[in-house]
Amino acid sequence: AYERKQFNERIYLAILELPEKQAKRIYAHFFLAMSMTDIAEAEGVSKMTVCESIKGGLKNLRELLDQDNKL
């Protein structure tokens, strides 16, 4: 339980380091369970825009977490 809490905290802190739009879209999709279509409609952008943003955000998130593991 303790390790899971630490992991969740690391993810949350890493998300805060992402560009604002990526962070908001990742949070909406993975934590609020919003579909990419719903996010796109709420923001007035295309689903592809949201998809690419989330994809880039996950790549950035992976890199941030990898940096933490190297420390």
PDB file of C-alpha atoms in Angstrom:
ATOM      1  CA  ALA A   1       0.000   0.000   0.000  1.00  0.00           C
ATOM      2  CA  TYR A   2       2.843   2.377   0.854  1.00  0.00           C
ATOM      3  CA  GLU A   3       4.635   1.735  -2.446  1.00  0.00           C
ATOM      4  CA  ARG A   4       1.422   2.353  -4.397  1.00  0.00           C
ATOM      5  CA  LYS A   5       0.902   5.641  -2.562  1.00  0.00           C
ATOM      6  CA  GLN A   6       4.469   6.708  -3.386  1.00  0.00           C
ATOM      7  CA  PHE A   7       3.982   5.728  -7.030  1.00  0.00           C
ATOM      8  CA  ASN A   8       0.729   7.722  -7.255  1.00  0.00           C
ATOM      9  CA  GLU A   9       2.433  10.751  -5.717  1.00  0.00           C
ATOM     10  CA  ARG A  10       5.284  10.519  -8.242  1.00  0.00           C
ATOM     11  CA  ILE A  11       2.818  10.370 -11.126  1.00  0.00           C
ATOM     12  CA  TYR A  12       0.819  13.295  -9.775  1.00  0.00           C
ATOM     13  CA  LEU A  13       3.951  15.437  -9.330  1.00  0.00           C
ATOM     14  CA  ALA A  14       5.201  14.498 -12.806  1.00  0.00           C
ATOM     15  CA  ILE A  15       1.828  15.461 -14.335  1.00  0.00           C
ATOM     16  CA  LEU A  16       2.176  18.888 -12.706  1.00  0.00           C
ATOM     17  CA  GLU A  17       5.452  19.346 -14.617  1.00  0.00           C
ATOM     18  CA  LEU A  18       3.787  18.816 -18.007  1.00  0.00           C
ATOM     19  CA  PRO A  19       2.576  21.702 -20.169  1.00  0.00           C
ATOM     20  CA  GLU A  20      -0.839  22.809 -18.899  1.00  0.00           C
ATOM     21  CA  LYS A  21      -2.922  21.478 -21.795  1.00  0.00           C
ATOM     22  CA  GLN A  22      -1.245  18.083 -21.721  1.00  0.00           C
ATOM     23  CA  ALA A  23      -1.692  17.853 -17.956  1.00  0.00           C
ATOM     24  CA  LYS A  24      -5.373  18.800 -18.108  1.00  0.00           C
ATOM     25  CA  ARG A  25      -6.099  16.389 -20.947  1.00  0.00           C
ATOM     26  CA  ILE A  26      -4.290  13.487 -19.286  1.00  0.00           C
ATOM     27  CA  TYR A  27      -6.073  14.194 -16.012  1.00  0.00           C
ATOM     28  CA  ALA A  28      -9.464  14.375 -17.724  1.00  0.00           C
ATOM     29  CA  HIS A  29      -8.891  11.198 -19.717  1.00  0.00           C
ATOM     30  CA  PHE A  30      -7.274   8.945 -17.120  1.00  0.00           C
ATOM     31  CA  PHE A  31      -8.563  10.298 -13.806  1.00  0.00           C
ATOM     32  CA  LEU A  32     -12.006  11.594 -14.781  1.00  0.00           C
ATOM     33  CA  ALA A  33     -12.560   8.833 -17.371  1.00  0.00           C
ATOM     34  CA  MET A  34     -13.550  11.317 -20.087  1.00  0.00           C
ATOM     35  CA  SER A  35     -13.303  10.088 -23.650  1.00  0.00           C
ATOM     36  CA  MET A  36     -11.051  11.921 -26.064  1.00  0.00           C
ATOM     37  CA  THR A  37     -14.182  12.892 -27.997  1.00  0.00           C
ATOM     38  CA  ASP A  38     -15.727  14.439 -24.871  1.00  0.00           C
ATOM     39  CA  ILE A  39     -12.539  16.355 -24.100  1.00  0.00           C
ATOM     40  CA  ALA A  40     -12.343  17.605 -27.691  1.00  0.00           C
ATOM     41  CA  GLU A  41     -15.973  18.754 -27.635  1.00  0.00           C
ATOM     42  CA  ALA A  42     -15.509  20.519 -24.284  1.00  0.00           C
ATOM     43  CA  GLU A  43     -12.437  22.355 -25.618  1.00  0.00           C
ATOM     44  CA  GLY A  44     -13.771  23.013 -29.100  1.00  0.00           C
ATOM     45  CA  VAL A  45     -10.897  21.191 -30.794  1.00  0.00           C
ATOM     46  CA  SER A  46     -10.620  18.021 -32.872  1.00  0.00           C
ATOM     47  CA  LYS A  47     -10.363  14.582 -31.349  1.00  0.00           C
ATOM     48  CA  MET A  48      -7.037  14.173 -33.190  1.00  0.00           C
ATOM     49  CA  THR A  49      -5.669  17.260 -31.405  1.00  0.00           C
ATOM     50  CA  VAL A  50      -6.576  15.766 -28.035  1.00  0.00           C
ATOM     51  CA  CYS A  51      -5.210  12.350 -29.016  1.00  0.00           C
ATOM     52  CA  GLU A  52      -1.846  13.777 -30.107  1.00  0.00           C
ATOM     53  CA  SER A  53      -1.657  15.961 -26.995  1.00  0.00           C
ATOM     54  CA  ILE A  54      -2.281  13.006 -24.681  1.00  0.00           C
ATOM     55  CA  LYS A  55       0.182  10.867 -26.634  1.00  0.00           C
ATOM     56  CA  GLY A  56       2.851  13.568 -26.317  1.00  0.00           C
ATOM     57  CA  GLY A  57       2.003  14.094 -22.662  1.00  0.00           C
ATOM     58  CA  LEU A  58       2.425  10.392 -21.910  1.00  0.00           C
ATOM     59  CA  LYS A  59       5.806  10.434 -23.646  1.00  0.00           C
ATOM     60  CA  ASN A  60       6.854  13.446 -21.567  1.00  0.00           C
ATOM     61  CA  LEU A  61       5.494  11.803 -18.424  1.00  0.00           C
ATOM     62  CA  ARG A  62       7.503   8.644 -19.130  1.00  0.00           C
ATOM     63  CA  GLU A  63      10.659  10.729 -19.582  1.00  0.00           C
ATOM     64  CA  LEU A  64      10.050  12.612 -16.321  1.00  0.00           C
ATOM     65  CA  LEU A  65       9.508   9.379 -14.411  1.00  0.00           C
ATOM     66  CA  ASP A  66      12.618   7.855 -15.988  1.00  0.00           C
ATOM     67  CA  GLN A  67      14.629  10.876 -14.809  1.00  0.00           C
ATOM     68  CA  ASP A  68      13.288  10.346 -11.273  1.00  0.00           C
ATOM     69  CA  ASN A  69      14.385   6.703 -11.380  1.00  0.00           C
ATOM     70  CA  LYS A  70      17.929   7.741 -12.297  1.00  0.00           C
ATOM     71  CA  LEU A  71      18.256  10.025  -9.268  1.00  0.00           C
TER      72      LEU A  71
END
